[in-house]
Coordinates of C-alpha atoms in Angstrom, one line a residue:
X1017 CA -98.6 14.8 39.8
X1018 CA -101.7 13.1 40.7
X1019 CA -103.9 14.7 43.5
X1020 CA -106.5 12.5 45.6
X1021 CA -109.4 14.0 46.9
X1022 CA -111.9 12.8 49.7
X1023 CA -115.4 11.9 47.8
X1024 CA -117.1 10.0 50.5
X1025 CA -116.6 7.3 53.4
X1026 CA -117.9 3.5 53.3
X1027 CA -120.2 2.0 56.0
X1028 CA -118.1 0.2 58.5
X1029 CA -119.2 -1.4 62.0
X1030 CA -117.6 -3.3 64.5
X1031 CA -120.4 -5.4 65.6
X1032 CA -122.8 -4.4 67.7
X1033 CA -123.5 -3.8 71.6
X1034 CA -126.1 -5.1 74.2
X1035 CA -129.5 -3.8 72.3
X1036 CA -128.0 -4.4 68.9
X1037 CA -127.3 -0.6 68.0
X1038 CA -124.1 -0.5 65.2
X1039 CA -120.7 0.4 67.2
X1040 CA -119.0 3.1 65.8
X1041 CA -115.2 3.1 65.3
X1042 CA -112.8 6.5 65.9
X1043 CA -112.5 6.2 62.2
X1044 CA -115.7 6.8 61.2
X1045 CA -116.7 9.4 63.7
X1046 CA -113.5 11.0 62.3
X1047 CA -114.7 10.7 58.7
X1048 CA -118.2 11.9 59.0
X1049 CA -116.5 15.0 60.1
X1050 CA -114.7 15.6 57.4
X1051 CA -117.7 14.7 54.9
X1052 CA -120.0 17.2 56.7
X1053 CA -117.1 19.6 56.0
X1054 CA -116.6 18.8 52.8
X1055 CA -120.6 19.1 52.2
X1056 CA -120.0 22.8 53.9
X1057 CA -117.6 23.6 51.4
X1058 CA -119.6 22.4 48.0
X1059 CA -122.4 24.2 49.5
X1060 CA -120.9 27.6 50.2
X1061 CA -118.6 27.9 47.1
X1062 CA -119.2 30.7 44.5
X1063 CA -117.5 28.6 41.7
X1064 CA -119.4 25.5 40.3
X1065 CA -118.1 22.1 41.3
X1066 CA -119.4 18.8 39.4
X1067 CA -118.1 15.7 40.1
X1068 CA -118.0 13.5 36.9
X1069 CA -117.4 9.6 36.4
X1070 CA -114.5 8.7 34.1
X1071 CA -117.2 8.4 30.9
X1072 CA -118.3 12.2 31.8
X1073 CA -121.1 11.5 33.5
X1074 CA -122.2 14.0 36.1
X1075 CA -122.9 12.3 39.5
X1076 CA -123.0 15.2 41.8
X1077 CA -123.1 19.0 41.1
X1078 CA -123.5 22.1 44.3
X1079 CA -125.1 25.1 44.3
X1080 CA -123.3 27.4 42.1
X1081 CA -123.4 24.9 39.5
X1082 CA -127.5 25.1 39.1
X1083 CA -127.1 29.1 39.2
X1084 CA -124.0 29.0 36.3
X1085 CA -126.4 26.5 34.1
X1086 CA -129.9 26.9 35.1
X1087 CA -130.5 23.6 35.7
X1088 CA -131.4 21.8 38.5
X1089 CA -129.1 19.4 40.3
X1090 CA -131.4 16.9 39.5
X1091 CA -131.4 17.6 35.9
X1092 CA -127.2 17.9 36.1
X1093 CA -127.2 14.6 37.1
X1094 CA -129.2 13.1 33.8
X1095 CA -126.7 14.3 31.5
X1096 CA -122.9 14.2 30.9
X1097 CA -120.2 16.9 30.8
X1098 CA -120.4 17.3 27.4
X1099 CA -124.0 18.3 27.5
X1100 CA -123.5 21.5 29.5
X1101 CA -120.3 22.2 28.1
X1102 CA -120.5 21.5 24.5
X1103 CA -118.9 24.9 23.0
X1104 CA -115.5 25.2 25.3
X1105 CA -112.0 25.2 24.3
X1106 CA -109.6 22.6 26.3
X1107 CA -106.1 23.2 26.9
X1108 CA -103.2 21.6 28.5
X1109 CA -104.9 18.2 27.5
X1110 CA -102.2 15.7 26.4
X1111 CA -105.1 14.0 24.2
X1112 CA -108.2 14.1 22.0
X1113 CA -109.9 11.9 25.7
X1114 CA -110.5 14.8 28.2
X1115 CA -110.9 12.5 30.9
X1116 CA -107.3 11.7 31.0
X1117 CA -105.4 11.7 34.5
X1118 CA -103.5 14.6 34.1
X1119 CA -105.5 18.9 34.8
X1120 CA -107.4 20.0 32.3
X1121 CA -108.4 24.0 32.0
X1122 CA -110.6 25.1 29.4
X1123 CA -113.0 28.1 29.1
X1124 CA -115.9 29.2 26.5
X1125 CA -119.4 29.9 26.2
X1126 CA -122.4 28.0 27.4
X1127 CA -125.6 28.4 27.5
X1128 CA -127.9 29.3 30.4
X1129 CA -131.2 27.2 30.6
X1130 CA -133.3 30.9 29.9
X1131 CA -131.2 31.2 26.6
X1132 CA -128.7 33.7 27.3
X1133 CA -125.1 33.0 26.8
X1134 CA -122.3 32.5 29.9
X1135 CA -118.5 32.6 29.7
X1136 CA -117.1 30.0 32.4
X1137 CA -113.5 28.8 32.7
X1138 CA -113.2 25.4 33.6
X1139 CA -110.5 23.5 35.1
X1140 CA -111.0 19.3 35.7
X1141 CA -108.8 17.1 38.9
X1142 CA -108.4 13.6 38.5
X1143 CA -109.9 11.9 42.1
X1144 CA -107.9 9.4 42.9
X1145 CA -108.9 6.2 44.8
X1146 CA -106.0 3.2 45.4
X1147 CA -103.8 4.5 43.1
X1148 CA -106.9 4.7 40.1
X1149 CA -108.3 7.4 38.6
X1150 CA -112.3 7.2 39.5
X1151 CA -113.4 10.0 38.1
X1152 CA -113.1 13.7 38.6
X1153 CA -113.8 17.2 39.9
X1154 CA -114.5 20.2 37.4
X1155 CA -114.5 23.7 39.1
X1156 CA -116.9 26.2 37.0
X1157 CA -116.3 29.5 37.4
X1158 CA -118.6 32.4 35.7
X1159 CA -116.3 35.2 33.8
X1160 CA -119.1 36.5 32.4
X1161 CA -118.8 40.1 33.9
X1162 CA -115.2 39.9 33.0
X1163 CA -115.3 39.0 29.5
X1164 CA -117.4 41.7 28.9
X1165 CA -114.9 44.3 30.6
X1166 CA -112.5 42.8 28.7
X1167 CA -114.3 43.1 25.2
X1168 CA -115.6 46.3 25.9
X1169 CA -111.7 47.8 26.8
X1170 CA -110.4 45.9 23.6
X1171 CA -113.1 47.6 21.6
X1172 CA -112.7 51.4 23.4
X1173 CA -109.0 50.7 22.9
X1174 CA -109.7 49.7 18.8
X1175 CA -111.6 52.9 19.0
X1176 CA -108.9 55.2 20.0
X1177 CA -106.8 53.9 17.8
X1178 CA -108.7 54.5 15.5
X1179 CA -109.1 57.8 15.9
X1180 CA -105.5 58.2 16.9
X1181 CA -104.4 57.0 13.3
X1182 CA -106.9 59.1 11.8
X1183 CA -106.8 62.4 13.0
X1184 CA -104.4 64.9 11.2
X1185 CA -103.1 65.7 14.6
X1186 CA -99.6 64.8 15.9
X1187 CA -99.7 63.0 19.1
X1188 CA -96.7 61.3 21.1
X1189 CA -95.7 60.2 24.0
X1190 CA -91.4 60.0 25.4
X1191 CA -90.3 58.3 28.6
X1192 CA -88.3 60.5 30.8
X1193 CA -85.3 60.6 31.1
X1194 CA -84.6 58.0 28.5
X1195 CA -86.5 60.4 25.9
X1196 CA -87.7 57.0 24.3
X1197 CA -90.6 57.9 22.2
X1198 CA -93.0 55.2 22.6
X1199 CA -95.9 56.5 20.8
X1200 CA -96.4 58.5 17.6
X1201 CA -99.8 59.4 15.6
X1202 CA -99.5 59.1 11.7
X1203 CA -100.8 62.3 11.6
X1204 CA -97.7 64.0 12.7
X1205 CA -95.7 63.4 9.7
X1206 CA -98.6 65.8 8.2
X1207 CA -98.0 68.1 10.9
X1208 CA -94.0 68.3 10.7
X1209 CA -93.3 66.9 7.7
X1210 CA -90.9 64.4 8.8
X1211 CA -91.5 60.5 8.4
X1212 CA -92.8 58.8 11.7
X1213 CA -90.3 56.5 11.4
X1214 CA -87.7 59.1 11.9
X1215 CA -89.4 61.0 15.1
X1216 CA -89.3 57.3 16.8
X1217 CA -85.5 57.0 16.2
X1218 CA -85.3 60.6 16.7
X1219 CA -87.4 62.2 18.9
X1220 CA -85.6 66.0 18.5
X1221 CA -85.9 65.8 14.4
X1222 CA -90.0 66.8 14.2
X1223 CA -88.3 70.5 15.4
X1224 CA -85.8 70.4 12.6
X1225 CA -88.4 72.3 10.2
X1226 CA -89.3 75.1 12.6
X1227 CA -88.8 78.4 11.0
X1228 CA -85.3 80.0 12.1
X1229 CA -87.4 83.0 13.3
X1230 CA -89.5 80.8 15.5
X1231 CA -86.6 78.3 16.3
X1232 CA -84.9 80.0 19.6
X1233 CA -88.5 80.4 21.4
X1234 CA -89.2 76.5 21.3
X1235 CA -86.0 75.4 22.1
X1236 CA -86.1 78.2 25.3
X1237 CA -89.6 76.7 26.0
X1238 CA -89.0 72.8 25.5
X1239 CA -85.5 73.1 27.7
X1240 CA -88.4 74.8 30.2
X1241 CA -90.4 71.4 30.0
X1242 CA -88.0 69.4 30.8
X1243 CA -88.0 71.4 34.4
X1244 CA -91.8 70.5 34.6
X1245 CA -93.3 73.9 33.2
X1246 CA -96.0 73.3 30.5
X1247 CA -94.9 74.6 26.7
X1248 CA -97.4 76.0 25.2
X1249 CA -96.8 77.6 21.3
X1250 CA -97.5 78.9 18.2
X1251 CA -94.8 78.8 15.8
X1252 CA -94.4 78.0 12.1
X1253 CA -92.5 74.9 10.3
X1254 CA -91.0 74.8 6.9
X1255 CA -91.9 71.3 4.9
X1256 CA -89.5 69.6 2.5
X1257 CA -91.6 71.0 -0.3
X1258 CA -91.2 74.9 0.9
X1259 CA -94.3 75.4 2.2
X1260 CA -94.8 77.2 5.6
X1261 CA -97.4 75.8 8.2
X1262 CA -98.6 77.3 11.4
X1263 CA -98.6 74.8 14.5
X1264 CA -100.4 75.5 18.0
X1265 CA -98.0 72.7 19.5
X1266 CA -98.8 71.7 23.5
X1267 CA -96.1 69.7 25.4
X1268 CA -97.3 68.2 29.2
X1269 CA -94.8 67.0 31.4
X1270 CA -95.8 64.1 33.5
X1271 CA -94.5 64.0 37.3
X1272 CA -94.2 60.2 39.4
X1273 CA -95.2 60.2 42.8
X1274 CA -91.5 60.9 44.0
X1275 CA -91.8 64.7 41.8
X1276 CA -89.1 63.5 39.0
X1277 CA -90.3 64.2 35.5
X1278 CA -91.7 60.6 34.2
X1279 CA -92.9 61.2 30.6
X1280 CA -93.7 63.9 28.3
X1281 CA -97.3 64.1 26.7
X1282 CA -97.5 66.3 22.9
X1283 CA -100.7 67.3 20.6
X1284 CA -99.7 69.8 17.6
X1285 CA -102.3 71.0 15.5
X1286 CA -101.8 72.7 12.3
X1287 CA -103.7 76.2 12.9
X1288 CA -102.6 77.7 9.3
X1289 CA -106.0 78.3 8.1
X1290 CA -107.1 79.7 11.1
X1291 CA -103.9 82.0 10.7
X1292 CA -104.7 83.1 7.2
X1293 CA -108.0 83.4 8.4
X1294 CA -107.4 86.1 11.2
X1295 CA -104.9 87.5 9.0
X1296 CA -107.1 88.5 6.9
X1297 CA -109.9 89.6 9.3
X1298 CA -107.0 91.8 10.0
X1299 CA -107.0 92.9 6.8
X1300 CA -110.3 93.6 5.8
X1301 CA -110.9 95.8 9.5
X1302 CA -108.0 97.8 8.7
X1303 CA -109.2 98.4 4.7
X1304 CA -112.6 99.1 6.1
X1305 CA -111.2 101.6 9.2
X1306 CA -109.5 103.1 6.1
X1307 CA -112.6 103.4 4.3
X1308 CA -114.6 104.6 7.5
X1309 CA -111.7 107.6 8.3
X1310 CA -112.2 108.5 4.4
X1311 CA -115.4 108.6 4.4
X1312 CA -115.6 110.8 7.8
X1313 CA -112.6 112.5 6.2
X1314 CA -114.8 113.5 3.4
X1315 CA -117.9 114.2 5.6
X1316 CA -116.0 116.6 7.1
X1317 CA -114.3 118.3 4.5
X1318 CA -117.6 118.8 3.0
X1319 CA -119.2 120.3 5.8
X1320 CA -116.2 122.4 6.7
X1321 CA -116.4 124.0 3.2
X1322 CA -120.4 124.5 3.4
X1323 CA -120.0 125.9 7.0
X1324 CA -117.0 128.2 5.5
X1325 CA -118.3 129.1 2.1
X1326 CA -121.7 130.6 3.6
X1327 CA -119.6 133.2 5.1
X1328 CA -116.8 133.9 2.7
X1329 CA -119.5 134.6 0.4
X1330 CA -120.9 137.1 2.3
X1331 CA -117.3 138.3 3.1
X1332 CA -116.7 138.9 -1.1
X1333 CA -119.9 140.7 -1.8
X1334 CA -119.1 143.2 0.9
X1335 CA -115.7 143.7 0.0
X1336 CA -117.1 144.1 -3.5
X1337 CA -119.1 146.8 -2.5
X1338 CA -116.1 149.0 -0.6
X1339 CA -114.2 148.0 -4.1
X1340 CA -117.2 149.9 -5.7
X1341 CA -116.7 153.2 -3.3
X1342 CA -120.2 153.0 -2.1
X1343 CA -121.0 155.0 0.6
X1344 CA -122.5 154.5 3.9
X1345 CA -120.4 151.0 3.8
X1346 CA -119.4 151.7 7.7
X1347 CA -122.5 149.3 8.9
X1348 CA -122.0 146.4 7.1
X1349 CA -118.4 146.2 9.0
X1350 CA -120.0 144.5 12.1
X1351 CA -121.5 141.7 10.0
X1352 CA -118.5 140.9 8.5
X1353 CA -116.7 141.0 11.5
X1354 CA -119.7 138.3 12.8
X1355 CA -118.9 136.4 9.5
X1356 CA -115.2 136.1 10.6
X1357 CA -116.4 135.6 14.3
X1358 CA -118.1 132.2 12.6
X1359 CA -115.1 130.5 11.0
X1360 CA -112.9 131.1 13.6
X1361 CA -115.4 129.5 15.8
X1362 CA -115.4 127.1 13.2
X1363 CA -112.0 126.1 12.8
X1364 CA -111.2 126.2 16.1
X1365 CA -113.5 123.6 17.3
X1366 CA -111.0 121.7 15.6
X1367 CA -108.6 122.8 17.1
X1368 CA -109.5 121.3 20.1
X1369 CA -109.7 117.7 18.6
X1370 CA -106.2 118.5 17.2
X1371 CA -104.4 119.2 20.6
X1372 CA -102.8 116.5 22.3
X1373 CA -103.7 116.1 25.7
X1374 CA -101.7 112.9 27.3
X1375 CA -99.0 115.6 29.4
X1376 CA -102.1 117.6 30.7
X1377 CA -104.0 114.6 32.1
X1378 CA -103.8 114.8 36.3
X1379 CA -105.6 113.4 39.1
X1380 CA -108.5 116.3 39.6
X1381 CA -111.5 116.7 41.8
X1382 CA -114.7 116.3 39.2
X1383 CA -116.9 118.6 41.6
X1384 CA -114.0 121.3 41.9
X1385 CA -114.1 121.5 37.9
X1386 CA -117.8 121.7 37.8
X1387 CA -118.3 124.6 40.2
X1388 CA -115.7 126.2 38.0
X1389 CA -117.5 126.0 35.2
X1390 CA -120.6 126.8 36.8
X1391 CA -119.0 130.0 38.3
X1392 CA -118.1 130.8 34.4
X1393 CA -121.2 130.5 33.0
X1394 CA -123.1 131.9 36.0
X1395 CA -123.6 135.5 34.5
X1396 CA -125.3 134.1 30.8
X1397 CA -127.9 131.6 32.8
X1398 CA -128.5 135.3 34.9
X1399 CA -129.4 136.8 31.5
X1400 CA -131.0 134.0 31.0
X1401 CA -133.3 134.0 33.6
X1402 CA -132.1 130.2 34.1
X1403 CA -131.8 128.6 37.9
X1404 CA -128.9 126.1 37.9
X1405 CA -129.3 123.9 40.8
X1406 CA -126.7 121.2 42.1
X1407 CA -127.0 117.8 43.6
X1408 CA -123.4 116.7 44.3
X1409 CA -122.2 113.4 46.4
X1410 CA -119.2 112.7 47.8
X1411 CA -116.6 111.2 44.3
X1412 CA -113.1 109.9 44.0
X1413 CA -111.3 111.4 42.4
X1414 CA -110.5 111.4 38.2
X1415 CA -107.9 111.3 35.7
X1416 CA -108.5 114.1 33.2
X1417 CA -107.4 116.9 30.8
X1418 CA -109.0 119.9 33.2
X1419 CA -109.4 122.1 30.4
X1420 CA -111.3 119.8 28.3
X1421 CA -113.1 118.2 30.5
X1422 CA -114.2 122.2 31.6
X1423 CA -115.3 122.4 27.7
X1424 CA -117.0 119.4 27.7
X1425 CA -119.4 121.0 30.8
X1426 CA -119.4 124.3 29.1
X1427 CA -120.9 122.8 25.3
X1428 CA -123.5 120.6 27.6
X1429 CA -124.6 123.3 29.8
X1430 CA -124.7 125.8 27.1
X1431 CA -127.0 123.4 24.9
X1432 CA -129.0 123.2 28.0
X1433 CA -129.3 126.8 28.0
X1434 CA -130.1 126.8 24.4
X1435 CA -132.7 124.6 25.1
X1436 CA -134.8 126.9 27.3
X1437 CA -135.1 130.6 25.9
X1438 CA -137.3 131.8 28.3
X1439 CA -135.6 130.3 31.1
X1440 CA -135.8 127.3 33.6
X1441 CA -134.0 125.1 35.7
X1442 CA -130.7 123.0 35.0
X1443 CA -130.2 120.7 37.5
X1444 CA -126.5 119.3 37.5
X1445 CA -126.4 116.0 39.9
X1446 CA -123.0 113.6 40.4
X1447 CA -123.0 110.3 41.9
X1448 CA -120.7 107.3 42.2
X1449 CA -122.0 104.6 39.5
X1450 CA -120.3 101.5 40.7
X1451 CA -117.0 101.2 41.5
X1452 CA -115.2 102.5 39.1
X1453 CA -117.4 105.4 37.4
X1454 CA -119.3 108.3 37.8
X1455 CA -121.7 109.8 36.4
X1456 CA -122.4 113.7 36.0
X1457 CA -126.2 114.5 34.8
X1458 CA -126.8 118.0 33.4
X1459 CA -131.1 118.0 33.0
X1460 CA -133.6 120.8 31.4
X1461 CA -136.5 121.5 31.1
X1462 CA -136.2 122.5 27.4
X1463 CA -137.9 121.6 24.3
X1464 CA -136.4 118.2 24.3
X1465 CA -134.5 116.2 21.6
X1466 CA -136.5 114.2 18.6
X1467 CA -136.1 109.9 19.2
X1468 CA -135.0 110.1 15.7
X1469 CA -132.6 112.3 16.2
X1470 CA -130.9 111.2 19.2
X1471 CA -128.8 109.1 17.3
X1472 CA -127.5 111.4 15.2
X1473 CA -126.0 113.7 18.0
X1474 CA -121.9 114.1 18.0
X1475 CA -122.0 113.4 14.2
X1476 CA -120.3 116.3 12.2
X1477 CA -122.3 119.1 11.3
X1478 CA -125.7 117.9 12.9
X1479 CA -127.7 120.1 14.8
X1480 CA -130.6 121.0 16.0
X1481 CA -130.1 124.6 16.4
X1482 CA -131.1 126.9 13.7
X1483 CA -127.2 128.6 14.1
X1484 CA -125.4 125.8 15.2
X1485 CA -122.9 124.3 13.5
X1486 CA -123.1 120.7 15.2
X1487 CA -119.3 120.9 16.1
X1488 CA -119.6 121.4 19.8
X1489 CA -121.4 118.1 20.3
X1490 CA -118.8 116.5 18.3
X1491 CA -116.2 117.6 20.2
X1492 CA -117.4 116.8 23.8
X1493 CA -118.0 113.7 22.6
X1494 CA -114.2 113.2 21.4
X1495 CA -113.2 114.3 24.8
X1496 CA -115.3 112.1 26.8
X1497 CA -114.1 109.0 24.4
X1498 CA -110.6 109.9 25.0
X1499 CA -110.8 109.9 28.8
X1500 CA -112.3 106.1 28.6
X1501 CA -115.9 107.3 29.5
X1502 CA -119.1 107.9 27.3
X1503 CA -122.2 109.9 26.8
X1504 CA -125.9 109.3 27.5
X1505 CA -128.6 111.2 26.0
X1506 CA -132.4 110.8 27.4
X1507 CA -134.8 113.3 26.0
X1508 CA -138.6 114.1 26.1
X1509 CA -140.2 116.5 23.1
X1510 CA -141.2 119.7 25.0
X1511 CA -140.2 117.9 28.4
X1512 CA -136.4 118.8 28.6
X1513 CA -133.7 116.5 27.9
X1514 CA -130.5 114.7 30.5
X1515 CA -127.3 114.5 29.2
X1516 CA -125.3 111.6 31.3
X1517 CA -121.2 112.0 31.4
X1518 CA -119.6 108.9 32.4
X1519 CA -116.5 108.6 33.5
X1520 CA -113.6 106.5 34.9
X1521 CA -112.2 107.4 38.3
X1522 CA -108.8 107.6 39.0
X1523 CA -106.8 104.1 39.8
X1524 CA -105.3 105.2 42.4
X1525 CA -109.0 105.6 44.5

């Protein structure tokens, strides 16, 4: 279909009037309008338009076309079609002449007059003028900016695929509810050990390895996706040569607008290194607890029988003497009966560690067991010539053992008491610590604790008391660990030391 286009008007008069000015017909007036409109519409449009003669010759170009080339319109109109556009492709041509009658669209690269390139599309009309083809009209329009989305997508999307057939990851993707897979990495073949060719005919076969002990959790949690819940899952699959692989498998299901399941998204990774990994973290902590509770085992055993012997020893040579019929033997009876005093102290600080406490644990008032204790020990900080003074606030109220917890405030209190042989002032103080402790602080003004030795305090058999036996500290700390909460020890040589008991409060405050 040939298409005739208006490219200008010819001067016609009609004679002339009285002062010899040109008449001016109805048609003309009428034409001029529609050249000034068609002027309007080179003028304004955003796409070039050059108007060519039948050899190619550019006669007229707007606008857009000197921004597109770079060249003036001027300039245009020294040089043919081929000039500007020397490095297009033509299609829809029915011959090697692209000036035949028929619409011609091509698009390519050209290049700007300051050097860079441009990617136009081109598409050429006949004008037709008495049934003859005159010449033509080719609309230029700059795709520049879209070329280069267009490369730069084709080249992200070469990149993620890429990486989609490279990573040893399974990734897919079903339509809902056909459950036509439409997308499957290489990489899951790795992962399940079934052909990719066989999960796209049959999307249910990559579960046909799972291990029968893992095989009734997926299939609960992949009937769950289908209702739109997330599966997320570590279970292990058996490959067709008998090995066993760990998978961390995640399944996404993908909603529509209208709330009905549309697609489901997977990514399984095999995790069986990391497994065997953490497996044998597992292992080496528990051979190395094993090793630590021998060890402490032995520590113990060691200082029990030291702490013991010293005394049985004693025991045998005095029994040795009665054996002999010695007389005079009657005053040695009250050191022996100190010597047996001394292992039973012994053996039943560890008693204490030994007795299970879970039943006993009740909701108690921490200041109600401290002014117990207090009250208890009242008559030795007397002889003593020891002040105990008290600071306590307002606490909630604590889970405990009461009877432990009263030995852990005797042993501290004691030590305190230890501490100052001539007497003093112990200052026990509570307060809230937060919202979910307190703290009790038990202060002398004794000889204070060695930096060095801090450390060392609760660890069997240390002490720094020339009859201690290092037990008691132990123990109070065992207690104290047991009821979530932990000790703090600040100390001062010849300044007096502060013993810190931290310790949860109840829930139900």
């Amino acid at each position: 279909m040939k298409r005739v286009l208006f490219v200008g008007t010819a001067s016609m008069n009609c004679g002339t009037d009285a002062y010899g000015n040109a008449l001016t017909t109805p048609l003309e007036t009428q034409e001029g309008k529609l050249q000034a409109k068609y002027d309007s519409l080179l003028k304004g449009h955003p796409d070039g338009i050059f108007e060519i003669t039948v050899t190619g010759r550019i006669t007229s170009a707007n606008p857009a076309c000197e921004r597109i080339t770079g060249h003036s319109s001027d300039s245009l109109k020294t040089m043919d079609l081929t000039d500007v556009f020397n490095r297009m492709e033509w299609h829809r041509h029915p011959s090697a002449n692209m000036y035949a009658d028929d619409c011609v669209y091509g698009e390519g690269l050209i290049t700007h007059s300051s050097g860079h390139s441009v990617y136009v599309q081109l598409k050429r009309v006949p004008i037709e003028l008495d049934n003859r083809v005159i010449g033509s009209h080719v609309i230029a329009r700059d795709t520049t900016d879209e070329q280069l989305t267009k490369h730069e997508l084709e080249y992200t999307k070469e990149q993620i695929k890429t990486i989609f057939d490279t990573l040893d990851v399974a990734l897919w993707a079903q339509i809902w509810p056909s459950k036509t897979v439409i997308q499957v990495s290489p990489g899951s073949e790795k992962i399940w050990g079934i052909p990719v060719e066989r999960i796209l005919r049959d999307p249910s076969s990559c579960y046909e390895n799972i291990h029968p002990d893992d095989v009734e959790s997926v299939r609960e949690q992949m009937n769950r996706v289908h209702d739109g819940i997330q599966f997320i899952d570590d279970y292990r699959v058996i490959h067709p040569n008998g090995e066993v692989r760990w998978i961390h498998d995640r399944v996404i299901p993908i909603r529509g607008s209208d709330g009905d399941l549309k697609r489901l998204i997977g990514l399984a990774v095999d995790i069986t290194e990391q497994k065997r990994a953490e497996e044998e973290r597992i292992r080496t902590r528990g051979m190395l607890e094993r090793s630590e509770k021998l060890h402490v085992l032995g520590q113990l055993a060691a200082g029990i029988a030291h702490e013991i012997r010293n005394p049985l020893t004693s025991l045998m040579g005095f029994v040795q003497l009665i054996q002999s019929g010695r007389a005079g033997m009657d005053d040695y009876f009250d050191i022996m009966a100190s010597e047996l005093q001394r292992m039973n102290t012994i053996v039943g600080e560890f008693l204490v560690l030994s007795k299970p406490h879970s039943e006993s644990m009740r909701i108690h008032d921490l200041k109600h067991i401290i002014e117990t204790t207090l009250a208890f020990l009242k008559g030795e900080a007397i002889m003593n010539n020891t002040v105990i003074q008290t600071n306590f606030s307002i606490l909630p109220p604590i889970v405990c053992d009461e009877s432990q917890m009263k030995q852990v405030f005797i042993n501290i209190i004691r030590n305190a008491l230890d501490a100052m042989p001539t007497g003093g002032t112990i200052t026990v103080q509570t307060e809230q610590t937060g919202s979910n402790e307190v703290t009790v602080c038990v202060a002398d003004e004794g000889c204070g604790i060695p930096e060095d030795s801090i450390a060392m305090i609760g660890e069997p058999f240390f002490t720094t008391k020339e009859d201690g036996t290092g037990l008691g500290m132990m123990v109070t700390q065992q207690i104290v660990r047991s009821h979530g909460g932990r000790i703090e020890i600040r100390s001062r040589v010849d300044k007096g030391t502060t013993v810190s008991i931290v310790l949860p409060v109840s829930s139900s405050s």
